[in-house]
Amino acid sequence: MPVGVREVDLRDTVECARITAFVEASDGATPFHLPAWSLAVQDGCGQRAHYLVSESGGAIDGVLPLTEMRSPLFGRALVSTGFGVDGGALGDAVEALSAGGLEPCAADRLPFDRIARRSCTDRLG
Protein backbone atom coordinates (compact mmCIF):
# COMPACT_ATOMS: atom_id res chain seq x y z
CA MET A 1 0.00 0.00 0.00
CA PRO A 2 1.10 3.59 -0.47
CA VAL A 3 3.03 5.15 2.39
CA GLY A 4 0.70 6.23 5.16
CA VAL A 5 -2.24 4.06 3.98
CA ARG A 6 -3.28 1.01 5.96
CA GLU A 7 -6.25 -1.25 6.46
CA VAL A 8 -8.01 -0.76 9.79
CA ASP A 9 -9.32 -3.48 12.09
CA LEU A 10 -12.93 -2.39 12.54
CA ARG A 11 -13.15 -4.46 15.74
CA ASP A 12 -10.86 -1.88 17.36
CA THR A 13 -13.26 0.55 19.06
CA VAL A 14 -10.56 3.19 19.62
CA GLU A 15 -9.70 3.15 15.92
CA CYS A 16 -13.38 3.40 14.97
CA ALA A 17 -13.82 6.38 17.30
CA ARG A 18 -10.86 8.16 15.64
CA ILE A 19 -12.32 7.52 12.20
CA THR A 20 -15.81 8.61 13.26
CA ALA A 21 -14.42 11.89 14.61
CA PHE A 22 -12.56 12.48 11.33
CA VAL A 23 -15.64 11.71 9.22
CA GLU A 24 -17.93 13.92 11.32
CA ALA A 25 -15.49 16.83 10.96
CA SER A 26 -15.01 16.42 7.19
CA ASP A 27 -16.79 18.37 4.47
CA GLY A 28 -18.57 16.09 2.03
CA ALA A 29 -18.93 13.22 4.50
CA THR A 30 -21.95 10.96 4.38
CA PRO A 31 -23.24 8.36 6.86
CA PHE A 32 -21.78 5.78 4.45
CA HIS A 33 -18.25 6.90 5.37
CA LEU A 34 -18.76 5.93 9.02
CA PRO A 35 -17.27 2.67 10.32
CA ALA A 36 -20.69 1.87 11.78
CA TRP A 37 -22.10 1.65 8.24
CA SER A 38 -19.35 -0.73 7.11
CA LEU A 39 -19.92 -2.92 10.16
CA ALA A 40 -23.70 -2.90 9.70
CA VAL A 41 -23.34 -4.03 6.07
CA GLN A 42 -20.87 -6.71 7.11
CA ASP A 43 -23.03 -7.99 9.95
CA GLY A 44 -26.36 -7.66 8.16
CA CYS A 45 -25.45 -8.80 4.67
CA GLY A 46 -22.40 -10.99 5.20
CA GLN A 47 -20.29 -8.85 2.85
CA ARG A 48 -16.85 -8.34 4.41
CA ALA A 49 -15.81 -4.77 5.20
CA HIS A 50 -12.36 -3.41 4.33
CA TYR A 51 -11.63 0.08 5.61
CA LEU A 52 -8.55 2.06 4.55
CA VAL A 53 -7.18 5.11 6.32
CA SER A 54 -4.45 7.51 5.33
CA GLU A 55 -2.44 9.22 8.04
CA SER A 56 0.03 12.06 8.09
CA GLY A 57 1.91 12.92 11.26
CA GLY A 58 -0.26 10.52 13.26
CA ALA A 59 -3.51 12.24 12.23
CA ILE A 60 -6.06 10.75 9.85
CA ASP A 61 -6.19 12.73 6.60
CA GLY A 62 -8.40 10.42 4.54
CA VAL A 63 -10.62 7.34 4.64
CA LEU A 64 -11.93 4.85 2.08
CA PRO A 65 -14.61 2.36 3.14
CA LEU A 66 -14.74 -0.74 0.92
CA THR A 67 -17.11 -3.70 0.86
CA GLU A 68 -16.17 -7.11 -0.50
CA MET A 69 -19.23 -7.92 -2.64
CA ARG A 70 -19.96 -11.45 -3.85
CA SER A 71 -22.69 -12.18 -6.35
CA PRO A 72 -23.39 -15.21 -8.55
CA LEU A 73 -24.53 -12.81 -11.24
CA PHE A 74 -21.81 -10.12 -11.03
CA GLY A 75 -18.86 -12.02 -9.52
CA ARG A 76 -16.61 -10.54 -6.86
CA ALA A 77 -15.76 -6.88 -6.49
CA LEU A 78 -14.45 -4.38 -3.98
CA VAL A 79 -17.10 -1.68 -3.86
CA SER A 80 -16.71 1.65 -2.18
CA THR A 81 -19.48 2.10 0.39
CA GLY A 82 -21.41 -1.04 -0.38
CA PHE A 83 -25.20 -0.74 -0.14
CA GLY A 84 -24.82 3.04 0.07
CA VAL A 85 -25.19 5.97 -2.27
CA ASP A 86 -22.26 8.32 -2.57
CA GLY A 87 -19.26 7.85 -0.35
CA GLY A 88 -15.88 6.91 -1.79
CA ALA A 89 -12.59 8.37 -0.62
CA LEU A 90 -12.95 11.24 1.83
CA GLY A 91 -10.28 13.74 2.85
CA ASP A 92 -7.01 15.01 1.43
CA ALA A 93 -5.52 11.64 0.45
CA VAL A 94 -7.86 10.57 -2.37
CA GLU A 95 -5.09 9.42 -4.74
CA ALA A 96 -3.19 7.45 -2.11
CA LEU A 97 -6.39 5.81 -0.85
CA SER A 98 -7.53 4.90 -4.36
CA ALA A 99 -4.16 3.28 -5.04
CA GLY A 100 -4.39 1.52 -1.67
CA GLY A 101 -7.74 0.07 -2.68
CA LEU A 102 -6.05 -1.66 -5.59
CA GLU A 103 -3.28 -3.17 -3.47
CA PRO A 104 -5.18 -6.18 -2.07
CA CYS A 105 -6.16 -7.17 -5.60
CA ALA A 106 -2.67 -6.71 -6.99
CA ALA A 107 -1.23 -8.88 -4.23
CA ASP A 108 -3.76 -11.62 -5.06
CA ARG A 109 -4.89 -11.55 -1.45
CA LEU A 110 -8.40 -10.81 -2.65
CA PRO A 111 -9.08 -12.13 -6.16
CA PHE A 112 -11.71 -9.70 -7.43
CA ASP A 113 -13.14 -9.44 -10.91
CA ARG A 114 -13.40 -5.66 -10.61
CA ILE A 115 -13.24 -2.65 -8.31
CA ALA A 116 -16.15 -0.19 -8.21
CA ARG A 117 -15.56 3.25 -6.76
CA ARG A 118 -18.18 5.80 -5.77
CA SER A 119 -16.63 9.12 -4.96
CA CYS A 120 -17.86 12.53 -3.92
CA THR A 121 -14.86 14.03 -5.73
CA ASP A 122 -15.81 12.45 -9.08
CA ARG A 123 -18.44 15.17 -9.45
CA LEU A 124 -16.02 18.03 -8.80
CA GLY A 125 -13.73 17.66 -11.84
PDB file of C-alpha atoms in Angstrom:
ATOM      1  CA  MET A   1       0.000   0.000   0.000  1.00  0.00           C
ATOM      2  CA  PRO A   2       1.105   3.585  -0.471  1.00  0.00           C
ATOM      3  CA  VAL A   3       3.034   5.147   2.392  1.00  0.00           C
ATOM      4  CA  GLY A   4       0.699   6.232   5.159  1.00  0.00           C
ATOM      5  CA  VAL A   5      -2.235   4.057   3.977  1.00  0.00           C
ATOM      6  CA  ARG A   6      -3.278   1.010   5.958  1.00  0.00           C
ATOM      7  CA  GLU A   7      -6.255  -1.251   6.464  1.00  0.00           C
ATOM      8  CA  VAL A   8      -8.013  -0.762   9.794  1.00  0.00           C
ATOM      9  CA  ASP A   9      -9.316  -3.480  12.085  1.00  0.00           C
ATOM     10  CA  LEU A  10     -12.928  -2.392  12.538  1.00  0.00           C
ATOM     11  CA  ARG A  11     -13.152  -4.461  15.742  1.00  0.00           C
ATOM     12  CA  ASP A  12     -10.857  -1.877  17.362  1.00  0.00           C
ATOM     13  CA  THR A  13     -13.256   0.549  19.064  1.00  0.00           C
ATOM     14  CA  VAL A  14     -10.556   3.189  19.619  1.00  0.00           C
ATOM     15  CA  GLU A  15      -9.695   3.155  15.918  1.00  0.00           C
ATOM     16  CA  CYS A  16     -13.384   3.400  14.971  1.00  0.00           C
ATOM     17  CA  ALA A  17     -13.817   6.377  17.302  1.00  0.00           C
ATOM     18  CA  ARG A  18     -10.860   8.162  15.639  1.00  0.00           C
ATOM     19  CA  ILE A  19     -12.324   7.516  12.197  1.00  0.00           C
ATOM     20  CA  THR A  20     -15.813   8.614  13.258  1.00  0.00           C
ATOM     21  CA  ALA A  21     -14.421  11.890  14.613  1.00  0.00           C
ATOM     22  CA  PHE A  22     -12.556  12.481  11.331  1.00  0.00           C
ATOM     23  CA  VAL A  23     -15.645  11.713   9.217  1.00  0.00           C
ATOM     24  CA  GLU A  24     -17.931  13.917  11.322  1.00  0.00           C
ATOM     25  CA  ALA A  25     -15.493  16.834  10.963  1.00  0.00           C
ATOM     26  CA  SER A  26     -15.012  16.421   7.191  1.00  0.00           C
ATOM     27  CA  ASP A  27     -16.793  18.373   4.468  1.00  0.00           C
ATOM     28  CA  GLY A  28     -18.574  16.086   2.032  1.00  0.00           C
ATOM     29  CA  ALA A  29     -18.926  13.223   4.502  1.00  0.00           C
ATOM     30  CA  THR A  30     -21.950  10.958   4.383  1.00  0.00           C
ATOM     31  CA  PRO A  31     -23.239   8.361   6.856  1.00  0.00           C
ATOM     32  CA  PHE A  32     -21.782   5.781   4.450  1.00  0.00           C
ATOM     33  CA  HIS A  33     -18.251   6.898   5.371  1.00  0.00           C
ATOM     34  CA  LEU A  34     -18.760   5.928   9.021  1.00  0.00           C
ATOM     35  CA  PRO A  35     -17.266   2.673  10.321  1.00  0.00           C
ATOM     36  CA  ALA A  36     -20.694   1.870  11.780  1.00  0.00           C
ATOM     37  CA  TRP A  37     -22.103   1.646   8.236  1.00  0.00           C
ATOM     38  CA  SER A  38     -19.349  -0.733   7.109  1.00  0.00           C
ATOM     39  CA  LEU A  39     -19.916  -2.917  10.162  1.00  0.00           C
ATOM     40  CA  ALA A  40     -23.697  -2.899   9.697  1.00  0.00           C
ATOM     41  CA  VAL A  41     -23.340  -4.028   6.074  1.00  0.00           C
ATOM     42  CA  GLN A  42     -20.865  -6.713   7.105  1.00  0.00           C
ATOM     43  CA  ASP A  43     -23.031  -7.994   9.946  1.00  0.00           C
ATOM     44  CA  GLY A  44     -26.364  -7.657   8.161  1.00  0.00           C
ATOM     45  CA  CYS A  45     -25.450  -8.799   4.668  1.00  0.00           C
ATOM     46  CA  GLY A  46     -22.398 -10.991   5.197  1.00  0.00           C
ATOM     47  CA  GLN A  47     -20.286  -8.848   2.850  1.00  0.00           C
ATOM     48  CA  ARG A  48     -16.850  -8.336   4.413  1.00  0.00           C
ATOM     49  CA  ALA A  49     -15.808  -4.766   5.198  1.00  0.00           C
ATOM     50  CA  HIS A  50     -12.358  -3.412   4.327  1.00  0.00           C
ATOM     51  CA  TYR A  51     -11.625   0.083   5.615  1.00  0.00           C
ATOM     52  CA  LEU A  52      -8.553   2.058   4.554  1.00  0.00           C
ATOM     53  CA  VAL A  53      -7.180   5.114   6.319  1.00  0.00           C
ATOM     54  CA  SER A  54      -4.452   7.511   5.333  1.00  0.00           C
ATOM     55  CA  GLU A  55      -2.441   9.221   8.040  1.00  0.00           C
ATOM     56  CA  SER A  56       0.034  12.058   8.089  1.00  0.00           C
ATOM     57  CA  GLY A  57       1.908  12.925  11.262  1.00  0.00           C
ATOM     58  CA  GLY A  58      -0.264  10.520  13.256  1.00  0.00           C
ATOM     59  CA  ALA A  59      -3.508  12.236  12.226  1.00  0.00           C
ATOM     60  CA  ILE A  60      -6.062  10.754   9.852  1.00  0.00           C
ATOM     61  CA  ASP A  61      -6.192  12.731   6.600  1.00  0.00           C
ATOM     62  CA  GLY A  62      -8.396  10.419   4.542  1.00  0.00           C
ATOM     63  CA  VAL A  63     -10.625   7.335   4.637  1.00  0.00           C
ATOM     64  CA  LEU A  64     -11.930   4.846   2.077  1.00  0.00           C
ATOM     65  CA  PRO A  65     -14.614   2.359   3.135  1.00  0.00           C
ATOM     66  CA  LEU A  66     -14.740  -0.743   0.922  1.00  0.00           C
ATOM     67  CA  THR A  67     -17.109  -3.700   0.856  1.00  0.00           C
ATOM     68  CA  GLU A  68     -16.175  -7.113  -0.501  1.00  0.00           C
ATOM     69  CA  MET A  69     -19.225  -7.917  -2.639  1.00  0.00           C
ATOM     70  CA  ARG A  70     -19.956 -11.452  -3.852  1.00  0.00           C
ATOM     71  CA  SER A  71     -22.688 -12.184  -6.346  1.00  0.00           C
ATOM     72  CA  PRO A  72     -23.392 -15.213  -8.546  1.00  0.00           C
ATOM     73  CA  LEU A  73     -24.528 -12.807 -11.240  1.00  0.00           C
ATOM     74  CA  PHE A  74     -21.813 -10.125 -11.035  1.00  0.00           C
ATOM     75  CA  GLY A  75     -18.862 -12.024  -9.521  1.00  0.00           C
ATOM     76  CA  ARG A  76     -16.610 -10.541  -6.861  1.00  0.00           C
ATOM     77  CA  ALA A  77     -15.765  -6.879  -6.489  1.00  0.00           C
ATOM     78  CA  LEU A  78     -14.448  -4.382  -3.982  1.00  0.00           C
ATOM     79  CA  VAL A  79     -17.101  -1.675  -3.860  1.00  0.00           C
ATOM     80  CA  SER A  80     -16.707   1.653  -2.179  1.00  0.00           C
ATOM     81  CA  THR A  81     -19.482   2.099   0.387  1.00  0.00           C
ATOM     82  CA  GLY A  82     -21.411  -1.041  -0.376  1.00  0.00           C
ATOM     83  CA  PHE A  83     -25.195  -0.737  -0.140  1.00  0.00           C
ATOM     84  CA  GLY A  84     -24.815   3.036   0.070  1.00  0.00           C
ATOM     85  CA  VAL A  85     -25.186   5.969  -2.268  1.00  0.00           C
ATOM     86  CA  ASP A  86     -22.259   8.325  -2.571  1.00  0.00           C
ATOM     87  CA  GLY A  87     -19.259   7.847  -0.353  1.00  0.00           C
ATOM     88  CA  GLY A  88     -15.876   6.913  -1.795  1.00  0.00           C
ATOM     89  CA  ALA A  89     -12.594   8.372  -0.622  1.00  0.00           C
ATOM     90  CA  LEU A  90     -12.948  11.243   1.826  1.00  0.00           C
ATOM     91  CA  GLY A  91     -10.278  13.736   2.852  1.00  0.00           C
ATOM     92  CA  ASP A  92      -7.014  15.009   1.432  1.00  0.00           C
ATOM     93  CA  ALA A  93      -5.516  11.644   0.450  1.00  0.00           C
ATOM     94  CA  VAL A  94      -7.858  10.567  -2.369  1.00  0.00           C
ATOM     95  CA  GLU A  95      -5.091   9.418  -4.744  1.00  0.00           C
ATOM     96  CA  ALA A  96      -3.194   7.450  -2.107  1.00  0.00           C
ATOM     97  CA  LEU A  97      -6.389   5.812  -0.846  1.00  0.00           C
ATOM     98  CA  SER A  98      -7.530   4.905  -4.362  1.00  0.00           C
ATOM     99  CA  ALA A  99      -4.164   3.282  -5.041  1.00  0.00           C
ATOM    100  CA  GLY A 100      -4.390   1.524  -1.674  1.00  0.00           C
ATOM    101  CA  GLY A 101      -7.737   0.073  -2.683  1.00  0.00           C
ATOM    102  CA  LEU A 102      -6.046  -1.663  -5.591  1.00  0.00           C
ATOM    103  CA  GLU A 103      -3.283  -3.167  -3.469  1.00  0.00           C
ATOM    104  CA  PRO A 104      -5.178  -6.183  -2.066  1.00  0.00           C
ATOM    105  CA  CYS A 105      -6.158  -7.170  -5.604  1.00  0.00           C
ATOM    106  CA  ALA A 106      -2.670  -6.708  -6.994  1.00  0.00           C
ATOM    107  CA  ALA A 107      -1.225  -8.875  -4.227  1.00  0.00           C
ATOM    108  CA  ASP A 108      -3.762 -11.618  -5.064  1.00  0.00           C
ATOM    109  CA  ARG A 109      -4.892 -11.550  -1.448  1.00  0.00           C
ATOM    110  CA  LEU A 110      -8.402 -10.810  -2.647  1.00  0.00           C
ATOM    111  CA  PRO A 111      -9.076 -12.127  -6.158  1.00  0.00           C
ATOM    112  CA  PHE A 112     -11.707  -9.697  -7.429  1.00  0.00           C
ATOM    113  CA  ASP A 113     -13.145  -9.441 -10.911  1.00  0.00           C
ATOM    114  CA  ARG A 114     -13.396  -5.663 -10.608  1.00  0.00           C
ATOM    115  CA  ILE A 115     -13.241  -2.654  -8.314  1.00  0.00           C
ATOM    116  CA  ALA A 116     -16.146  -0.192  -8.213  1.00  0.00           C
ATOM    117  CA  ARG A 117     -15.558   3.249  -6.759  1.00  0.00           C
ATOM    118  CA  ARG A 118     -18.176   5.798  -5.769  1.00  0.00           C
ATOM    119  CA  SER A 119     -16.632   9.115  -4.959  1.00  0.00           C
ATOM    120  CA  CYS A 120     -17.860  12.527  -3.919  1.00  0.00           C
ATOM    121  CA  THR A 121     -14.860  14.029  -5.730  1.00  0.00           C
ATOM    122  CA  ASP A 122     -15.805  12.445  -9.079  1.00  0.00           C
ATOM    123  CA  ARG A 123     -18.440  15.168  -9.450  1.00  0.00           C
ATOM    124  CA  LEU A 124     -16.021  18.029  -8.798  1.00  0.00           C
ATOM    125  CA  GLY A 125     -13.731  17.664 -11.839  1.00  0.00           C
TER     126      GLY A 125
END
